[in-house]
Amino acid sequence: MKPDIDWANLGFGYIPTDYRYVSNFKDGAWDEGALVTDATITLSECACVFQYSQSCFEGLKAYYTKDGHIVCFRPDLNASRMAETAARLEMPPFPEDRFVEAVKQVVAANKDFVPPYGSGATLYIRPFMIGSDAVIGVKPANEYHFRIFVTPVGPYFKGGAKPMTIKVSDFDRAAPHGTGHIKAGLNYAMSLHPIVVAHQEGYAENMYLDPQTRTKVEETGGANFIFVTKDGTLVTPKSPSILPSITRRSLMYVAEHYLGMKVEEREVLLSEVPDFAECGLCGTAAVISPVGRIVDHGRVIDLPSGMEEMGPYTRKLYDTLTGIQMGRIDPPEGWVVKIA
Ligand code: PLP
Ligand code: COI
């Protein structure tokens, strides 16, 4: 039955859908996996995920294209990033080809929840994995639960395309030795207090600095940074402790090959931020959300692009990326995967 959802006014929240994909790892192997209807999980109180946070996740989206197909964006990169995260956490990687097939299956089974083309909403896909059997000594679990659920979502940041004000965080999210390149529950738990503080103070997000020197720009709690220089070069921070964003990798390609921009992935010092013309947050959930103002402990950095609309380069990057994702612009080979 078609769900009764007001697509245009959807926030970024969880709405249970009809099906989720589940596979369990036991005795050294993943089972064949299946679509199930139960949105709950029953586990031992001593499951490794509860005691030692052995968990990781991914995030990607499915869309209706202009010509009426359902597609998703670069799921192979989520599959490989999740395998890398799993390895770092001593979890058994879920086979990458099966990951992509499972994404297709679960989206197709929930096709009534894929928001219509042009509604501004999308279907967010959340694959995750947890250590599921009882472990009391500090060691990895023996059994694992892999699951993918989907939920229709609207914009991640309230206000949509309006530029936001963010703050330079007083907290570190990543450890100094750099584990931020994994997408794991514990990393995000470390950003919960900083985001509550930032919201209480009226900021939309935190700019985290490198935990070792606190002089270099890293990322935010849920997105990477992109900057544009006054002469139109895309600059994005290089760091071992940020998540290698698939959106950012895609934007670097789009900037160079579709828009003819110069692209630099390099260390970005906080002290050079006032020289940039535009700033945005990029990610699956954030897409590209413009930043107009950054507050560094009372020092206000206003981006020349202002607080009214996204800057011209950010706008071009946004239009081209979303155009590729939604079938208005020809994608590079393999980026857009047809589901239905
Ligand atoms: N950085 C963090 C901390 C994130 O949570 C996300 C979202 O997944 C990103 C960056 C953006 O990554 P991607 O573009 O692969 O969604
Ligand atoms: C994503 O963009 O997929 C993320 O994981 C960000 C999260 C804050 C929702």
Coordinates of C-alpha atoms and ligand atoms in Angstrom, one line a residue:
M1 CA 0.0 0.0 0.0
K2 CA 1.3 3.5 -0.9
P3 CA 2.3 5.2 2.4
D4 CA 0.7 8.5 3.2
I5 CA 3.7 10.7 3.4
D6 CA 4.0 14.5 2.9
W7 CA 7.2 14.2 0.8
A8 CA 7.8 17.9 0.4
N9 CA 7.8 18.5 4.2
L10 CA 9.8 15.5 5.2
G11 CA 12.6 16.1 7.7
F12 CA 15.7 13.9 8.2
G13 CA 14.0 11.2 10.5
Y14 CA 13.3 7.5 10.7
I15 CA 10.1 6.2 9.2
P16 CA 9.9 2.4 9.3
T17 CA 9.2 0.8 5.9
D18 CA 7.9 -2.6 4.9
Y19 CA 11.2 -4.5 4.5
R20 CA 14.8 -4.7 5.7
Y21 CA 17.6 -7.0 4.5
V22 CA 19.3 -9.2 7.2
S23 CA 22.2 -11.6 7.1
N24 CA 23.9 -13.2 10.1
F25 CA 27.5 -14.3 10.5
K26 CA 28.1 -17.5 12.5
D27 CA 30.7 -20.3 12.6
G28 CA 32.9 -18.3 10.3
A29 CA 30.4 -17.6 7.4
W30 CA 27.6 -15.3 6.4
D31 CA 24.2 -16.9 5.8
E32 CA 22.3 -16.5 2.6
G33 CA 20.5 -13.4 3.8
A34 CA 16.8 -12.5 3.4
L35 CA 14.3 -9.6 3.4
V36 CA 12.4 -9.5 6.7
T37 CA 9.5 -7.4 8.0
D38 CA 10.6 -7.2 11.7
A39 CA 12.1 -3.8 12.5
T40 CA 13.4 -4.9 15.8
I41 CA 16.5 -6.9 16.9
T42 CA 16.7 -9.1 20.0
L43 CA 20.2 -9.5 21.5
S44 CA 22.1 -10.7 24.5
E45 CA 22.6 -8.0 27.1
C46 CA 26.3 -8.9 26.8
A47 CA 26.5 -8.5 23.0
C48 CA 29.8 -7.0 21.9
V49 CA 28.0 -4.0 20.4
F50 CA 26.6 -3.0 23.8
Q51 CA 29.8 -3.6 25.7
Y52 CA 32.6 -2.4 23.3
S53 CA 30.6 -0.6 20.6
Q54 CA 31.6 -3.0 17.9
S55 CA 29.5 -1.5 15.2
C56 CA 29.8 0.2 11.9
F57 CA 27.5 1.6 9.3
E58 CA 27.1 3.2 5.9
G59 CA 24.8 5.7 4.3
L60 CA 23.6 6.1 0.7
K61 CA 20.5 7.2 -1.2
A62 CA 18.1 6.0 -3.8
Y63 CA 16.2 8.3 -6.1
Y64 CA 13.6 8.4 -8.8
T65 CA 15.2 9.8 -12.0
K66 CA 13.6 12.2 -14.4
D67 CA 12.6 9.3 -16.7
G68 CA 11.0 7.2 -13.9
H69 CA 13.7 4.8 -12.9
I70 CA 14.8 4.1 -9.4
V71 CA 18.6 4.3 -9.0
C72 CA 21.2 4.6 -6.4
F73 CA 24.5 6.4 -6.4
R74 CA 27.9 4.6 -6.3
P75 CA 26.9 1.7 -3.9
D76 CA 30.2 -0.1 -4.7
L77 CA 32.1 2.6 -2.9
N78 CA 29.9 2.2 0.2
A79 CA 30.5 -1.5 0.0
S80 CA 34.3 -1.1 -0.1
R81 CA 34.4 1.6 2.6
M82 CA 32.3 -0.6 4.9
A83 CA 34.7 -3.5 4.3
E84 CA 37.6 -1.3 5.3
T85 CA 35.8 -0.1 8.4
A86 CA 35.0 -3.7 9.3
A87 CA 38.6 -4.7 9.0
R88 CA 39.7 -1.9 11.4
L89 CA 37.1 -3.1 13.9
E90 CA 37.9 -6.8 13.6
M91 CA 34.5 -7.5 12.0
P92 CA 34.1 -9.9 9.1
P93 CA 33.5 -7.8 5.9
F94 CA 30.2 -8.3 4.2
P95 CA 31.1 -9.4 0.7
E96 CA 31.0 -6.3 -1.5
D97 CA 29.1 -7.8 -4.4
R98 CA 26.4 -9.1 -2.0
F99 CA 26.3 -5.6 -0.4
V100 CA 25.3 -4.0 -3.7
E101 CA 22.8 -6.8 -4.4
A102 CA 21.3 -6.4 -1.0
V103 CA 20.9 -2.7 -1.5
K104 CA 19.1 -3.3 -4.7
Q105 CA 16.8 -5.9 -3.2
V106 CA 15.8 -3.8 -0.2
V107 CA 15.2 -0.7 -2.2
A108 CA 13.1 -2.6 -4.8
A109 CA 11.1 -4.2 -2.0
N110 CA 10.3 -0.8 -0.5
K111 CA 9.7 1.0 -3.8
D112 CA 6.5 2.7 -2.5
F113 CA 8.7 4.6 -0.1
V114 CA 11.0 6.1 -2.7
P115 CA 10.0 9.7 -2.8
P116 CA 8.7 11.0 -6.2
Y117 CA 11.1 12.8 -8.6
G118 CA 11.3 16.5 -7.9
S119 CA 9.8 16.2 -4.3
G120 CA 13.1 17.2 -2.7
A121 CA 13.0 14.0 -0.6
T122 CA 15.1 10.8 -1.2
L123 CA 15.3 7.3 0.2
Y124 CA 18.1 7.1 2.7
I125 CA 19.7 3.6 2.9
R126 CA 21.4 2.6 6.1
P127 CA 23.5 -0.6 6.0
F128 CA 25.0 -1.5 9.4
M129 CA 26.8 -4.3 11.2
I130 CA 27.1 -5.2 14.9
G131 CA 29.0 -7.7 17.0
S132 CA 26.0 -9.7 18.2
D133 CA 27.1 -12.5 20.5
A134 CA 28.0 -12.2 24.2
V135 CA 31.6 -11.1 24.9
I136 CA 32.8 -9.9 28.3
G137 CA 36.6 -9.9 27.8
V138 CA 37.8 -7.1 25.5
K139 CA 37.9 -9.0 22.2
P140 CA 35.8 -9.1 19.0
A141 CA 32.5 -11.0 18.8
N142 CA 32.2 -14.3 17.1
E143 CA 28.8 -13.6 15.6
Y144 CA 27.6 -10.6 13.6
H145 CA 24.3 -9.2 12.4
F146 CA 24.3 -7.2 9.1
R147 CA 21.2 -5.3 8.2
I148 CA 20.0 -2.7 5.7
F149 CA 17.0 -0.6 6.4
V150 CA 15.7 2.3 4.4
T151 CA 13.8 5.5 5.3
P152 CA 12.5 8.3 3.2
V153 CA 14.2 11.6 4.2
G154 CA 14.1 15.3 3.5
P155 CA 17.0 17.8 3.9
Y156 CA 19.5 17.0 6.6
F157 CA 19.9 20.6 7.7
K158 CA 16.8 22.7 8.5
G159 CA 16.6 25.6 6.1
G160 CA 17.6 23.6 3.0
A161 CA 19.8 25.6 0.7
K162 CA 20.1 28.6 3.1
P163 CA 23.7 29.1 4.2
M164 CA 24.4 28.1 7.8
T165 CA 26.4 29.3 10.7
I166 CA 28.8 26.8 12.2
K167 CA 31.3 26.9 15.1
V168 CA 34.9 25.7 15.5
S169 CA 34.4 23.0 18.0
D170 CA 36.0 23.0 21.5
F171 CA 36.0 19.2 21.3
D172 CA 37.9 16.6 19.3
R173 CA 35.9 13.9 17.5
A174 CA 38.7 11.7 16.3
A175 CA 41.6 10.3 18.2
P176 CA 45.0 12.0 17.5
H177 CA 46.2 8.8 15.8
G178 CA 43.4 9.1 13.3
T179 CA 40.6 6.5 13.2
G180 CA 38.1 8.9 11.7
H181 CA 38.4 7.4 8.3
I182 CA 36.2 4.6 9.5
K183 CA 32.4 5.0 9.7
A184 CA 31.8 3.5 13.2
G185 CA 29.3 4.1 16.0
L186 CA 31.9 5.0 18.5
N187 CA 33.2 7.9 16.4
Y188 CA 29.7 9.3 16.1
A189 CA 29.1 8.8 19.8
M190 CA 32.1 11.1 20.4
S191 CA 30.3 13.8 18.4
L192 CA 27.0 13.7 20.2
H193 CA 28.0 16.0 23.1
P194 CA 29.7 18.6 20.8
I195 CA 26.6 18.7 18.5
V196 CA 24.2 19.2 21.4
V197 CA 26.4 22.0 22.7
A198 CA 26.6 23.6 19.2
H199 CA 22.8 23.4 18.7
Q200 CA 22.2 24.9 22.2
E201 CA 24.5 27.8 21.1
G202 CA 22.5 28.3 17.9
Y203 CA 25.0 26.7 15.5
A204 CA 24.1 24.2 12.8
E205 CA 27.3 22.1 13.0
N206 CA 30.8 21.8 14.4
M207 CA 34.0 22.4 12.5
Y208 CA 36.4 19.9 14.0
L209 CA 40.1 20.6 13.8
D210 CA 42.9 18.1 13.8
P211 CA 43.2 16.7 17.3
Q212 CA 47.0 16.9 17.4
T213 CA 47.6 20.6 16.7
R214 CA 44.1 22.1 16.4
T215 CA 45.2 24.2 13.5
K216 CA 44.0 22.2 10.5
V217 CA 40.4 21.9 9.3
E218 CA 39.1 18.4 9.4
E219 CA 35.3 17.9 8.9
T220 CA 32.0 18.2 10.6
G221 CA 30.0 15.6 12.5
G222 CA 28.2 14.3 9.4
A223 CA 29.9 15.8 6.4
N224 CA 33.2 16.8 4.8
F225 CA 34.2 20.4 3.9
I226 CA 34.6 21.9 0.5
F227 CA 35.9 25.4 0.0
V228 CA 36.2 27.5 -3.2
T229 CA 39.0 30.1 -3.5
K230 CA 38.4 33.5 -5.0
D231 CA 39.8 32.4 -8.3
G232 CA 37.5 29.3 -8.5
T233 CA 39.6 26.4 -7.2
L234 CA 37.9 23.7 -5.3
V235 CA 39.9 23.0 -2.1
T236 CA 39.1 20.2 0.3
P237 CA 41.0 19.0 3.4
K238 CA 43.3 16.1 3.3
S239 CA 43.6 14.3 6.6
P240 CA 44.0 10.7 7.8
S241 CA 41.3 11.2 10.4
I242 CA 38.3 12.3 8.3
L243 CA 35.8 10.1 6.6
P244 CA 36.7 9.7 2.9
S245 CA 33.4 11.0 1.7
I246 CA 32.0 9.5 -1.5
T247 CA 30.2 12.8 -2.2
R248 CA 33.4 14.7 -1.9
R249 CA 35.3 12.2 -4.2
S250 CA 32.5 12.6 -6.7
L251 CA 32.5 16.4 -6.4
M252 CA 36.3 16.6 -7.0
Y253 CA 35.7 14.6 -10.3
V254 CA 32.7 16.7 -11.3
A255 CA 34.5 20.0 -10.6
E256 CA 37.4 18.9 -12.8
H257 CA 35.7 17.0 -15.6
Y258 CA 32.3 18.7 -15.8
L259 CA 33.0 22.2 -14.7
G260 CA 36.7 22.6 -15.7
M261 CA 37.7 23.8 -12.2
K262 CA 41.1 23.3 -10.6
V263 CA 40.9 20.9 -7.6
E264 CA 43.2 20.7 -4.6
E265 CA 43.0 18.1 -1.9
R266 CA 45.5 19.3 0.7
E267 CA 45.9 20.4 4.3
V268 CA 43.7 23.4 5.0
L269 CA 44.7 25.6 7.9
L270 CA 42.0 27.3 10.0
S271 CA 44.0 30.5 9.5
E272 CA 43.5 30.5 5.7
V273 CA 39.7 30.0 5.9
P274 CA 39.0 33.8 5.9
D275 CA 40.6 33.9 2.4
F276 CA 38.1 31.5 0.8
A277 CA 35.1 32.7 -1.2
E278 CA 32.7 29.8 -0.5
C279 CA 32.3 27.0 1.9
G280 CA 30.0 24.0 1.9
L281 CA 29.4 20.7 3.7
C282 CA 29.2 17.7 1.5
G283 CA 27.9 14.2 2.2
T284 CA 25.1 11.8 1.3
A285 CA 22.8 13.3 3.9
A286 CA 24.1 16.9 3.5
V287 CA 24.4 16.7 -0.3
I288 CA 26.0 20.2 -0.5
S289 CA 24.9 22.5 2.3
P290 CA 26.4 26.0 2.1
V291 CA 28.1 27.6 5.1
G292 CA 28.0 31.4 5.3
R293 CA 29.6 32.1 8.6
I294 CA 32.1 30.3 10.8
V295 CA 32.6 31.4 14.4
D296 CA 36.0 30.6 16.0
H297 CA 35.7 31.4 19.7
G298 CA 34.2 34.8 19.2
R299 CA 36.0 35.6 16.0
V300 CA 33.5 35.7 13.2
I301 CA 34.5 34.6 9.7
D302 CA 32.0 35.7 7.1
L303 CA 32.3 34.0 3.7
P304 CA 31.9 36.5 0.8
S305 CA 29.1 34.3 -0.6
G306 CA 27.0 35.6 2.3
M307 CA 24.0 34.3 4.2
E308 CA 21.3 34.6 1.6
E309 CA 22.1 31.9 -1.0
M310 CA 24.9 29.4 -1.9
G311 CA 27.8 30.9 -3.8
P312 CA 28.0 30.5 -7.6
Y313 CA 30.5 27.7 -7.7
T314 CA 28.7 25.8 -4.9
R315 CA 25.5 26.2 -6.9
K316 CA 27.1 24.8 -10.0
L317 CA 28.6 21.8 -8.1
Y318 CA 25.2 21.2 -6.5
D319 CA 23.3 21.4 -9.7
T320 CA 25.7 19.1 -11.6
L321 CA 26.0 16.5 -8.8
T322 CA 22.2 16.3 -8.3
G323 CA 21.7 16.4 -12.0
I324 CA 23.9 13.3 -12.4
Q325 CA 22.2 11.5 -9.5
M326 CA 18.7 12.2 -10.8
G327 CA 19.2 11.5 -14.4
R328 CA 19.3 15.0 -15.9
I329 CA 23.0 14.9 -16.7
D330 CA 24.9 11.9 -18.2
P331 CA 26.9 10.2 -15.4
P332 CA 30.4 8.9 -15.5
E333 CA 30.5 5.2 -16.2
G334 CA 29.2 3.1 -13.2
W335 CA 28.1 6.0 -10.9
V336 CA 24.4 5.5 -11.3
V337 CA 23.1 2.0 -10.6
K338 CA 19.6 1.1 -11.9
I339 CA 17.4 -0.7 -9.5
A340 CA 13.9 -0.6 -11.2
Ligands
PLP1 N1 31.9 12.8 7.2 C1 31.1 12.2 8.1 C2 31.5 12.3 9.5 C3 29.9 11.6 7.7 O1 29.1 11.1 8.6 C4 29.6 11.6 6.3 C5 28.4 10.9 5.9 O2 28.4 9.8 5.5 C6 30.5 12.2 5.4 C7 31.6 12.7 5.9 C8 30.1 12.2 4.0 O3 30.4 10.9 3.4 P1 29.6 10.4 2.1 O4 29.7 11.5 1.1 O5 30.3 9.2 1.7 O6 28.2 10.3 2.5
COI2 C1 25.5 10.2 5.7 O1 25.5 11.2 5.0 O2 25.2 9.1 5.2 C2 25.8 10.2 7.1 O3 26.2 9.2 7.6 C3 25.6 11.4 7.8 C4 24.8 11.2 9.0 C5 25.1 12.4 9.9 C6 23.3 11.0 8.7

